[in-house]
GROMACS .gro file of N, CA and C in nm:
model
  516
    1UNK      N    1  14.366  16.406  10.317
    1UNK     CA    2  14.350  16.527  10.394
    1UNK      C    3  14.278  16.630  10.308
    2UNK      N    4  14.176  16.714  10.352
    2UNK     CA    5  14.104  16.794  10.288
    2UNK      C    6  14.159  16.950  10.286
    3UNK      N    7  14.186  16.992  10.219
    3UNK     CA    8  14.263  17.113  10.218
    3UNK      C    9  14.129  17.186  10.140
    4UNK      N   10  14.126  17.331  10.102
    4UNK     CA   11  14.047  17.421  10.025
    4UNK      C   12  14.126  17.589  10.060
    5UNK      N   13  14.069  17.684   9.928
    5UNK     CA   14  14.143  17.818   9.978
    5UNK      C   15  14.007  17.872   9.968
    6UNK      N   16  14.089  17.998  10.054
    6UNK     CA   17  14.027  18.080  10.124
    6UNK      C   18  13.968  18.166   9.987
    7UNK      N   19  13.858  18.239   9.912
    7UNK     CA   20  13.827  18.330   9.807
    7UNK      C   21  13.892  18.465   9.831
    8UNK      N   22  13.961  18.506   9.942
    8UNK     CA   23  14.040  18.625   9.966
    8UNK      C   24  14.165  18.690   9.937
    9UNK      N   25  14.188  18.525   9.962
    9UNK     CA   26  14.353  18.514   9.925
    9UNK      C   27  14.372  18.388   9.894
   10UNK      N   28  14.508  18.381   9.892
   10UNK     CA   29  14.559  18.205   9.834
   10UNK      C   30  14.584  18.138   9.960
   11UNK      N   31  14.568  18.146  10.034
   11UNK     CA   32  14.591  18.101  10.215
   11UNK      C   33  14.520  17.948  10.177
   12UNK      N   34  14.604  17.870  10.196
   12UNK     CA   35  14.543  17.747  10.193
   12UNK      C   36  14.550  17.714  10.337
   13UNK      N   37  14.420  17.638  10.381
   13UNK     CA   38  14.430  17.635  10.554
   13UNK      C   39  14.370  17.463  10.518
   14UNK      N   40  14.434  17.411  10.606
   14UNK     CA   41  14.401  17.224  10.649
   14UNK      C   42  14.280  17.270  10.733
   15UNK      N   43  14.205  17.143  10.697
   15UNK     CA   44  14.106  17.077  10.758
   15UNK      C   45  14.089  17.049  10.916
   16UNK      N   46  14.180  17.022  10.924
   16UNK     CA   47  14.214  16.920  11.097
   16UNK      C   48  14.282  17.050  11.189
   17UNK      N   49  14.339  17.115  11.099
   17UNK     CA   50  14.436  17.234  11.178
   17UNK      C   51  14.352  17.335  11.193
   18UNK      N   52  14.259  17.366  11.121
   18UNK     CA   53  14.139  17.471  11.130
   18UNK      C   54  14.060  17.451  11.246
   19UNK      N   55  13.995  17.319  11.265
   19UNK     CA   56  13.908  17.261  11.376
   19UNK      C   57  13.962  17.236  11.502
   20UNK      N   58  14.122  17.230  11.537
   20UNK     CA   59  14.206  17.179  11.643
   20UNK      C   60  14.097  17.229  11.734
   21UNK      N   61  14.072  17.401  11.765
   21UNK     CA   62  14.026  17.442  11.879
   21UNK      C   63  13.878  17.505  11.863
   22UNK      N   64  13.869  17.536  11.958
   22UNK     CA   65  13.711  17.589  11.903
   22UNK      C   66  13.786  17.760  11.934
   23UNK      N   67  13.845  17.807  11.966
   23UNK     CA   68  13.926  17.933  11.953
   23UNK      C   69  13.931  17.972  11.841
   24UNK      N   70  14.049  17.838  11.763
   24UNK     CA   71  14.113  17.896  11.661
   24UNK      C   72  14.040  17.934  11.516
   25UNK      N   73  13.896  17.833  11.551
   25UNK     CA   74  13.785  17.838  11.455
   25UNK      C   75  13.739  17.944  11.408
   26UNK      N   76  13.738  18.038  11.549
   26UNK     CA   77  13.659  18.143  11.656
   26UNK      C   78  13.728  18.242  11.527
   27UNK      N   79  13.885  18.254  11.527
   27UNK     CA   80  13.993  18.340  11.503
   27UNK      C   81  13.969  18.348  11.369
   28UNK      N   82  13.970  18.225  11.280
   28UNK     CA   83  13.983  18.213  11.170
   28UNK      C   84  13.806  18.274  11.098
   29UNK      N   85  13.731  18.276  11.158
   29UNK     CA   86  13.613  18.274  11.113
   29UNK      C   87  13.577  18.439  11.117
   30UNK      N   88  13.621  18.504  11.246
   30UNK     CA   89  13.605  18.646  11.249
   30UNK      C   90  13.760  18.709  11.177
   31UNK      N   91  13.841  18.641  11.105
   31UNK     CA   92  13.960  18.742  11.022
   31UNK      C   93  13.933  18.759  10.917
   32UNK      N   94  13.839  18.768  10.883
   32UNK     CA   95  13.735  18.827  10.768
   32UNK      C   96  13.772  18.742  10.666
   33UNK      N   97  13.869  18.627  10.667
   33UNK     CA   98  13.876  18.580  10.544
   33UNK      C   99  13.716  18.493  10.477
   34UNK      N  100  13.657  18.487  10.402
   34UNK     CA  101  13.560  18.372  10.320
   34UNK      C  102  13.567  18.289  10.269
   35UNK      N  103  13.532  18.179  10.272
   35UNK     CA  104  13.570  18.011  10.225
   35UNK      C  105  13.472  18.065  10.089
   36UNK      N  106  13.547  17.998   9.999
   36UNK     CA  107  13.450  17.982   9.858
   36UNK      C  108  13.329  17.915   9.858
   37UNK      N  109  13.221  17.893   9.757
   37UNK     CA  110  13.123  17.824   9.736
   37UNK      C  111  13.157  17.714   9.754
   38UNK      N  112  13.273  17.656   9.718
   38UNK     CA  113  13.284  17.439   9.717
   38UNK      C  114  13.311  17.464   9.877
   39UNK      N  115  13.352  17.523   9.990
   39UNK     CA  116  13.354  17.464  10.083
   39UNK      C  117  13.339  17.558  10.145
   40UNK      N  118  13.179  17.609  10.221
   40UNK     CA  119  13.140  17.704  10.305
   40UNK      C  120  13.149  17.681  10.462
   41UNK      N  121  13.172  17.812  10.508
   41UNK     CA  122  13.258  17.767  10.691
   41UNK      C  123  13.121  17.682  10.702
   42UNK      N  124  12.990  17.622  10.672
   42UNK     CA  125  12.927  17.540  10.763
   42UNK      C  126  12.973  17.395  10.764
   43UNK      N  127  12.987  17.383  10.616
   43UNK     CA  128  13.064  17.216  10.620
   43UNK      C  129  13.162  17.218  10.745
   44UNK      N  130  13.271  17.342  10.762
   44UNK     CA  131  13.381  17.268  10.886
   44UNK      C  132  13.286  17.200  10.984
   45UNK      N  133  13.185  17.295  11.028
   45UNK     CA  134  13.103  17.265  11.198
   45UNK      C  135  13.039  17.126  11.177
   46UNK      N  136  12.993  17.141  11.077
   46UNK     CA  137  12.905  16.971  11.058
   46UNK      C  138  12.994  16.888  11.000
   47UNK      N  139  13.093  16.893  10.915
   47UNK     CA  140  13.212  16.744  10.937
   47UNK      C  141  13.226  16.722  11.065
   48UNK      N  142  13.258  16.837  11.139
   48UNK     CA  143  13.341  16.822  11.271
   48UNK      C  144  13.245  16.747  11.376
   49UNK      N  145  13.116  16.811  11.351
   49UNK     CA  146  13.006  16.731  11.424
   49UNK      C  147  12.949  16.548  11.387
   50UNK      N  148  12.991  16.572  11.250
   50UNK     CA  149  12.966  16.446  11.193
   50UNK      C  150  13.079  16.310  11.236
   51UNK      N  151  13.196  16.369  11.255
   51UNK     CA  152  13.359  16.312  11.299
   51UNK      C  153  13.332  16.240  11.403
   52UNK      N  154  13.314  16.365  11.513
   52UNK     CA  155  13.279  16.345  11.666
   52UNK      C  156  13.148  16.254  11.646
   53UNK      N  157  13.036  16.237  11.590
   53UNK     CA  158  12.962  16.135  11.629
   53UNK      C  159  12.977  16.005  11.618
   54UNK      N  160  13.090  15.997  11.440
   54UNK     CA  161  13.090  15.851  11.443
   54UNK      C  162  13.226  15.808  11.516
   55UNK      N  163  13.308  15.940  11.613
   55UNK     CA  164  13.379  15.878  11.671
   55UNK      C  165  13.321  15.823  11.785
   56UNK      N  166  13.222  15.885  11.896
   56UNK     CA  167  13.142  15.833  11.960
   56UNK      C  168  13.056  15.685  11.905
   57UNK      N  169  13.044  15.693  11.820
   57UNK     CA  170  13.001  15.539  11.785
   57UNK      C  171  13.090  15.425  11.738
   58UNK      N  172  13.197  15.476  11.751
   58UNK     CA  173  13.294  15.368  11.744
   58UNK      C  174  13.350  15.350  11.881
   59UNK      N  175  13.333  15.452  12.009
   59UNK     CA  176  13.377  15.483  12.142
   59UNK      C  177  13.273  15.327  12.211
   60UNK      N  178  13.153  15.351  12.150
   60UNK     CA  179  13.057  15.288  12.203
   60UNK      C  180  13.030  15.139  12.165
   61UNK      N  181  13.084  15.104  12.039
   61UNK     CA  182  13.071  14.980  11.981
   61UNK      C  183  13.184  14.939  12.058
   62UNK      N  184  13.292  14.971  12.068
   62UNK     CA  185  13.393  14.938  12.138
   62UNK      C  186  13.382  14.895  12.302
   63UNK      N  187  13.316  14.966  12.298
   63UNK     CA  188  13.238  14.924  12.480
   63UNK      C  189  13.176  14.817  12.522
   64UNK      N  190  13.097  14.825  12.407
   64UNK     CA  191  13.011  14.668  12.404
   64UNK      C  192  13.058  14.604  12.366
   65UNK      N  193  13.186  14.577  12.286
   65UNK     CA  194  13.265  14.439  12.320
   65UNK      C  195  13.336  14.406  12.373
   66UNK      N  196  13.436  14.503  12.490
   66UNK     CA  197  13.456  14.485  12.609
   66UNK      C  198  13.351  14.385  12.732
   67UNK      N  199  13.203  14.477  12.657
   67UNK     CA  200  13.128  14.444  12.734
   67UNK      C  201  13.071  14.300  12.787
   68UNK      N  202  13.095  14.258  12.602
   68UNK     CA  203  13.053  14.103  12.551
   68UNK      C  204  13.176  14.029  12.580
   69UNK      N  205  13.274  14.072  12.634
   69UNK     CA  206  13.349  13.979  12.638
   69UNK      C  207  13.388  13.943  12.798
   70UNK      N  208  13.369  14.044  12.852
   70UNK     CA  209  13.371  14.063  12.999
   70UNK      C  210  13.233  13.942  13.092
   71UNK      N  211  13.142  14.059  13.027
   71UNK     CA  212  13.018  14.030  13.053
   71UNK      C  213  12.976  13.845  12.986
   72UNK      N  214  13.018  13.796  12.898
   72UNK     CA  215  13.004  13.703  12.852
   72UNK      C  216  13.037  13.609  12.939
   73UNK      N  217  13.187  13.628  12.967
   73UNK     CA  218  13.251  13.512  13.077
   73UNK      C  219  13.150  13.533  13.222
   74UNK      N  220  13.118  13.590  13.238
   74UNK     CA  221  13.062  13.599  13.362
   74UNK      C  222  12.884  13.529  13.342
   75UNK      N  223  12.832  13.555  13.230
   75UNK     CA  224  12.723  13.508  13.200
   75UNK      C  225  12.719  13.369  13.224
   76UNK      N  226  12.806  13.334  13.149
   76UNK     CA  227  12.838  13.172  13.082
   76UNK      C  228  12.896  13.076  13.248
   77UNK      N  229  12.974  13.162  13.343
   77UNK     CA  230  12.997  13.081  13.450
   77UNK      C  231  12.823  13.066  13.524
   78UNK      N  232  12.748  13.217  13.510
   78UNK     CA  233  12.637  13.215  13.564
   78UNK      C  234  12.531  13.134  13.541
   79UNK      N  235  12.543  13.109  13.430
   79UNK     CA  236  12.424  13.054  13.339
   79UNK      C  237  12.504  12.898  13.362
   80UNK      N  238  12.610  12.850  13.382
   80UNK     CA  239  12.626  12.683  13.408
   80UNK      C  240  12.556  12.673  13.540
   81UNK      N  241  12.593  12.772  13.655
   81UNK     CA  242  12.560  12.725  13.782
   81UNK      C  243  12.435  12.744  13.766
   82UNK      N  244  12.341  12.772  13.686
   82UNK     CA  245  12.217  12.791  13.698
   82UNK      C  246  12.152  12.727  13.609
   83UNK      N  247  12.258  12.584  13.546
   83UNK     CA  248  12.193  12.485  13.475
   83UNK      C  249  12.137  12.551  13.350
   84UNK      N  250  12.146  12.661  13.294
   84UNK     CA  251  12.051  12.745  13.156
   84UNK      C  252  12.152  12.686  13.026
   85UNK      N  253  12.072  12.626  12.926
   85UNK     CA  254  12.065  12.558  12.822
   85UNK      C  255  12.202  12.642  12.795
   86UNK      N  256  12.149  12.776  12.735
   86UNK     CA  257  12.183  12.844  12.603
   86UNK      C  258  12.308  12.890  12.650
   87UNK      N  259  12.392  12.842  12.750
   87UNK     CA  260  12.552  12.864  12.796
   87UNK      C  261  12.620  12.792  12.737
   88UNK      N  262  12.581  12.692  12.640
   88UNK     CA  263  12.661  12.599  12.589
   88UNK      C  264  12.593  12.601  12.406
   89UNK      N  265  12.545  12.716  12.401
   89UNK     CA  266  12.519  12.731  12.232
   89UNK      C  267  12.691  12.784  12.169
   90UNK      N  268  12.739  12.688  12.105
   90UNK     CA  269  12.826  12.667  12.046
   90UNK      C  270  12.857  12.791  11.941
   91UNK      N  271  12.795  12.835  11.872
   91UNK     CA  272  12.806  12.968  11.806
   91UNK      C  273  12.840  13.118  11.907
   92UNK      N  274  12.748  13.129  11.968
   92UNK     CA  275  12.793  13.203  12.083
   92UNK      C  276  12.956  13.203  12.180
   93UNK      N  277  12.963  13.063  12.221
   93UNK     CA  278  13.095  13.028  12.260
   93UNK      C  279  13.218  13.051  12.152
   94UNK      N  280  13.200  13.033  12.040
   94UNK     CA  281  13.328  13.043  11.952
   94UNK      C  282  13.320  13.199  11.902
   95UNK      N  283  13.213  13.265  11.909
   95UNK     CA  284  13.233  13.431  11.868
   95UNK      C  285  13.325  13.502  12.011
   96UNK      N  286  13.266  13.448  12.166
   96UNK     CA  287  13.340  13.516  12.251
   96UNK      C  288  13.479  13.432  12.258
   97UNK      N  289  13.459  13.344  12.198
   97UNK     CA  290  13.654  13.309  12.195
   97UNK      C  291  13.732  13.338  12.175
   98UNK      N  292  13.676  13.339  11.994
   98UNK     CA  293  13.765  13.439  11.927
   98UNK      C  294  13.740  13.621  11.914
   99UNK      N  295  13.650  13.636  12.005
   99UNK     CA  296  13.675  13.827  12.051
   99UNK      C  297  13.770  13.817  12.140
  100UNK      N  298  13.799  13.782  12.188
  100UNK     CA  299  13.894  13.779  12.363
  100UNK      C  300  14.022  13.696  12.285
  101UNK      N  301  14.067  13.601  12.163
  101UNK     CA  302  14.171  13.557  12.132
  101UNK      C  303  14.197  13.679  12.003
  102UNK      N  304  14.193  13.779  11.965
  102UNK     CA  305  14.192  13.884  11.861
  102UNK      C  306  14.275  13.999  11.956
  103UNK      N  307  14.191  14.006  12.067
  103UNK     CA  308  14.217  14.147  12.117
  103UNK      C  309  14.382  14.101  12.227
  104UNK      N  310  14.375  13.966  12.247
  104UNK     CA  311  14.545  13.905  12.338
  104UNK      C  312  14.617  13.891  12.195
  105UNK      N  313  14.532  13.818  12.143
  105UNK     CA  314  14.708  13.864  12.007
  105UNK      C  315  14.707  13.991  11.983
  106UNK      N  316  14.649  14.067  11.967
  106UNK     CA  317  14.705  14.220  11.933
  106UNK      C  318  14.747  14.255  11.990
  107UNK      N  319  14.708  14.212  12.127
  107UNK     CA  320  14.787  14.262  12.238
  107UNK      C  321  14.944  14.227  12.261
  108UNK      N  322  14.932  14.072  12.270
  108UNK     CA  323  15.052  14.063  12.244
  108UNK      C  324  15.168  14.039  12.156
  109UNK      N  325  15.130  14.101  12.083
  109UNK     CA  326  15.159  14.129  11.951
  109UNK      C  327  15.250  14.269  11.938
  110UNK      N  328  15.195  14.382  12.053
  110UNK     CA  329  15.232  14.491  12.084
  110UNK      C  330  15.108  14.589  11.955
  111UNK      N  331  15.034  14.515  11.896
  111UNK     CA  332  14.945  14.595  11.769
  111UNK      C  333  14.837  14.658  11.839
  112UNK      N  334  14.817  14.828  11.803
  112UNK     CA  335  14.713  14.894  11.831
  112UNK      C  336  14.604  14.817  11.828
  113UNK      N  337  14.527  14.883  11.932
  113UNK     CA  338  14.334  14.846  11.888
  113UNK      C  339  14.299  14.885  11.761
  114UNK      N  340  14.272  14.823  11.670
  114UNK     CA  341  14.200  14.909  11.581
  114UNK      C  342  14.082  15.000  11.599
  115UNK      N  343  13.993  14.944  11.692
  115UNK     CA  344  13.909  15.074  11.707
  115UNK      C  345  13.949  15.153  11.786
  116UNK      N  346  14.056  15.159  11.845
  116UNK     CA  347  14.071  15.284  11.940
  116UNK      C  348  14.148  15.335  11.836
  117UNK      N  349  14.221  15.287  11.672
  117UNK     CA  350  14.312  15.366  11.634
  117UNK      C  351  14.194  15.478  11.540
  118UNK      N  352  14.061  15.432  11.476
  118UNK     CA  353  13.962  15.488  11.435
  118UNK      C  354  13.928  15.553  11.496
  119UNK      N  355  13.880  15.600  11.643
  119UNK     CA  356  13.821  15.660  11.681
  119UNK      C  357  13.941  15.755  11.720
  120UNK      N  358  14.060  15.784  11.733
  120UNK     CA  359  14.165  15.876  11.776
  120UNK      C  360  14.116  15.937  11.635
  121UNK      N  361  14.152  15.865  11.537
  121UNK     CA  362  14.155  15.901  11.369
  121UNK      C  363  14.024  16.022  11.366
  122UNK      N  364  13.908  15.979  11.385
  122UNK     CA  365  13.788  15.993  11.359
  122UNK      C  366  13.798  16.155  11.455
  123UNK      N  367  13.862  16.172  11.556
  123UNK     CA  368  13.856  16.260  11.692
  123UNK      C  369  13.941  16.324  11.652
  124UNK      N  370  14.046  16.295  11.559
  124UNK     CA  371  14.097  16.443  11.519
  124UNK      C  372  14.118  16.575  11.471
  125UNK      N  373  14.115  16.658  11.591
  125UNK     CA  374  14.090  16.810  11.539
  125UNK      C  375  13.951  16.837  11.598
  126UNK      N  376  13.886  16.713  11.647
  126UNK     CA  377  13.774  16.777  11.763
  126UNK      C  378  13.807  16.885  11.847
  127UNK      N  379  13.717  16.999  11.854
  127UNK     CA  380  13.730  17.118  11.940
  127UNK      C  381  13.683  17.089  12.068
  128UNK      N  382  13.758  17.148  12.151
  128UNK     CA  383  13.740  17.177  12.304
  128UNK      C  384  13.714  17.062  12.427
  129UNK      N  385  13.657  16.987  12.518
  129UNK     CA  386  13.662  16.911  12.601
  129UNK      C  387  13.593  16.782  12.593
  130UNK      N  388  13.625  16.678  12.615
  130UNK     CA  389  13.562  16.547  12.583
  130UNK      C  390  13.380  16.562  12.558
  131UNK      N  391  13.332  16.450  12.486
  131UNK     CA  392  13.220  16.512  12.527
  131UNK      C  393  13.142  16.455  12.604
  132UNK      N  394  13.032  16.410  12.672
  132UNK     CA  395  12.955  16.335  12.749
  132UNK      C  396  13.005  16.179  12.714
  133UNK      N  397  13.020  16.150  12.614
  133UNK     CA  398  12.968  15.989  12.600
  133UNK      C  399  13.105  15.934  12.605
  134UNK      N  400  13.223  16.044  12.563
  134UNK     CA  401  13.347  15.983  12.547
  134UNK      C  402  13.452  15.992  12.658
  135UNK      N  403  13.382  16.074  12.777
  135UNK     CA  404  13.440  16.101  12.881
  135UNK      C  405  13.388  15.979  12.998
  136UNK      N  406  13.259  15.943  12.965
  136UNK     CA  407  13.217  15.820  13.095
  136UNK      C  408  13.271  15.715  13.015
  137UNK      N  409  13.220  15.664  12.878
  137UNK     CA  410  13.320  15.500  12.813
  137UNK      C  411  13.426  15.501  12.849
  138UNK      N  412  13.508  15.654  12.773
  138UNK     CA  413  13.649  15.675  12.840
  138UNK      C  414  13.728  15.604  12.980
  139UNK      N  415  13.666  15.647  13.097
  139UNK     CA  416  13.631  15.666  13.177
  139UNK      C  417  13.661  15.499  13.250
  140UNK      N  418  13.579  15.432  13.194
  140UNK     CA  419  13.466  15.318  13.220
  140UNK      C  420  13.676  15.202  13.137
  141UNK      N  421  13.674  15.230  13.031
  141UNK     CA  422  13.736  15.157  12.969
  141UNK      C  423  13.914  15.191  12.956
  142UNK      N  424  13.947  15.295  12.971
  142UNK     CA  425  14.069  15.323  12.991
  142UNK      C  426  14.160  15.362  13.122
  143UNK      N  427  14.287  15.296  13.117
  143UNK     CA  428  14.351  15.329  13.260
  143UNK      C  429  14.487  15.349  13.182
  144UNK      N  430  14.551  15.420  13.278
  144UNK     CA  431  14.663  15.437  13.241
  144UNK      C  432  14.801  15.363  13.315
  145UNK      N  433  14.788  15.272  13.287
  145UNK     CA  434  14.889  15.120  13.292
  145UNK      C  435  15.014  15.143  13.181
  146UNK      N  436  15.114  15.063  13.182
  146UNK     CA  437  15.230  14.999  13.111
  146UNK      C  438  15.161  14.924  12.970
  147UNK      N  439  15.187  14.952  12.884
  147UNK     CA  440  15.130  14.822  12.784
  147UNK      C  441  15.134  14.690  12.814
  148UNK      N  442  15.203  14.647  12.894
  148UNK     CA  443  15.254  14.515  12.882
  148UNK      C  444  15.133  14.438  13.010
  149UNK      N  445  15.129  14.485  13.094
  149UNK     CA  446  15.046  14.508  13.176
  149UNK      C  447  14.876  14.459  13.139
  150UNK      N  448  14.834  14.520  13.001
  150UNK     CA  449  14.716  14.529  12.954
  150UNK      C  450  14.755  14.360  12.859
  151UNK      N  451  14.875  14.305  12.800
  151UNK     CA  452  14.889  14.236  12.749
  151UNK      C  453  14.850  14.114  12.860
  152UNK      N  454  14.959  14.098  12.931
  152UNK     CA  455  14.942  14.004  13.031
  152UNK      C  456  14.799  13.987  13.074
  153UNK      N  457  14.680  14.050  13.099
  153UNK     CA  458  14.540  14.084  13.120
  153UNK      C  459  14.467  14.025  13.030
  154UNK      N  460  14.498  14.048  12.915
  154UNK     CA  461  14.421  13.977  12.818
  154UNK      C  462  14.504  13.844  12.762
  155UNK      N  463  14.578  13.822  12.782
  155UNK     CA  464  14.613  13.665  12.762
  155UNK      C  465  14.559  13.580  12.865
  156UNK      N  466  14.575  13.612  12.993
  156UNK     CA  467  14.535  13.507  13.156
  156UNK      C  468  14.419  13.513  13.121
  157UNK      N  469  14.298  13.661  13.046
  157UNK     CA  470  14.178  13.622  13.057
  157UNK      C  471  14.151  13.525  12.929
  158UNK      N  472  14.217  13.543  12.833
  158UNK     CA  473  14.178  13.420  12.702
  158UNK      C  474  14.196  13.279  12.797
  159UNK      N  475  14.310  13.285  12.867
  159UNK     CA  476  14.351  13.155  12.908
  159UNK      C  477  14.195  13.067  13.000
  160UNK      N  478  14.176  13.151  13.065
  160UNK     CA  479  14.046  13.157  13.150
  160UNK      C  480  13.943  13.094  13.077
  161UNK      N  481  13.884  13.204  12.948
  161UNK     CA  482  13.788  13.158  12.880
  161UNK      C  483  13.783  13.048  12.788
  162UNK      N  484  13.952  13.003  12.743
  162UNK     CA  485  13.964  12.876  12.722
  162UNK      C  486  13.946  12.768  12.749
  163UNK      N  487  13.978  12.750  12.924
  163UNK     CA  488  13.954  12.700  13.035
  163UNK      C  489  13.813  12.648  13.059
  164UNK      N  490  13.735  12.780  13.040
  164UNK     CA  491  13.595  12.768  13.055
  164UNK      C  492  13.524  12.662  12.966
  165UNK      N  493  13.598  12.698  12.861
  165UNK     CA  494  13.520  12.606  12.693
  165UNK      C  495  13.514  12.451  12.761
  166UNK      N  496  13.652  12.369  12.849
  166UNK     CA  497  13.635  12.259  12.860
  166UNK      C  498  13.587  12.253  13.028
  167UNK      N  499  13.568  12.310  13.067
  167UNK     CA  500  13.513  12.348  13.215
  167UNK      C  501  13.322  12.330  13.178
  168UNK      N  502  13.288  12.400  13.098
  168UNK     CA  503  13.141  12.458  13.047
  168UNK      C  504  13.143  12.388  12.920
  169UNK      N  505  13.112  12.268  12.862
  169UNK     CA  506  13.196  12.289  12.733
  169UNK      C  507  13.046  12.309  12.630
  170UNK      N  508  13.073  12.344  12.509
  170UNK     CA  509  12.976  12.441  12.393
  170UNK      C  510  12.902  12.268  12.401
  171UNK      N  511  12.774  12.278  12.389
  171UNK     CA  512  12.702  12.145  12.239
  171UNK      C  513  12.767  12.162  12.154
  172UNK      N  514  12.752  12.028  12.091
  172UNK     CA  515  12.838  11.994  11.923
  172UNK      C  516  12.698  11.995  11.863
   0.00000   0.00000   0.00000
């Protein structure tokens, strides 16, 4: 955690607790106190900007392997009925296997996403309202279900894409 004092006084103010709002920023920035030379109020705005982007890029990498894994099974049924070679490239088949057998054991496992636990991580102390990119992925990728619910979902679909392997099966 990044802490620093204020050159005014000894007021030591957190990092994450400074940025919570874009208010409190507001508050802290016009109470005349001055951040010293090692940490001038611009670093807060551009960590905070820097936070929020690579939390958005972890919002988004995260999407696309929903995407690849979603989108994959559906390729791979598409691409048999349509006779296309590269549905049965064996490298391909064992990466979406084991993406879709990672995310049912964690699941049922009861273990966080890791990237959703990074990007909460990464989003903390972001000021004020979602922003464009994290409100449609958001959006796009989260519901508000039972955990167990989301478990059961991703096991029937591993089961599926298991299914598929000897249904479709990879070249050796």
């Amino acid at each position: 955690m990044m802490n620093f004092q204020a050159s005014t006084s000894n007021l030591v103010i957190d990092w994450r607790a400074a940025t919570q709002t874009q208010a409190s920023l507001t508050r802290w920035k016009s109470s005349g106190l001055r951040v010293n030379a090692r940490y001038p109020a611009g670093r807060f705005l551009h960590a905070r900007g820097v936070m929020i982007g690579l939390a958005d890029a972890v919002l988004v990498v995260h999407a696309l392997i929903v995407l690849f894994i979603v989108g994959g099974l559906l390729a791979i049924w598409t691409g048999a009925a349509m006779r296309q070679a590269w549905v049965r490239n064996r490298a391909f088949r064992i990466v979406h296997l084991a993406a879709i057998g990672v995310v049912a054991m964690l699941a049922a496992l009861d273990v966080p996403c890791p990237l959703t636990v990074l990007e909460d991580e990464l989003r903390t102390g972001a000021a004020g309202t979602q922003g464009f990119i994290q409100h449609w992925v958001s959006v796009w990728m989260y519901y508000d279900l039972p955990p167990w619910v989301f478990a059961v979902a991703y096991v029937v679909f591993l089961l599926i894409v298991a299914l598929t392997w000897f249904r479709v099966p990879p070249r050796r």
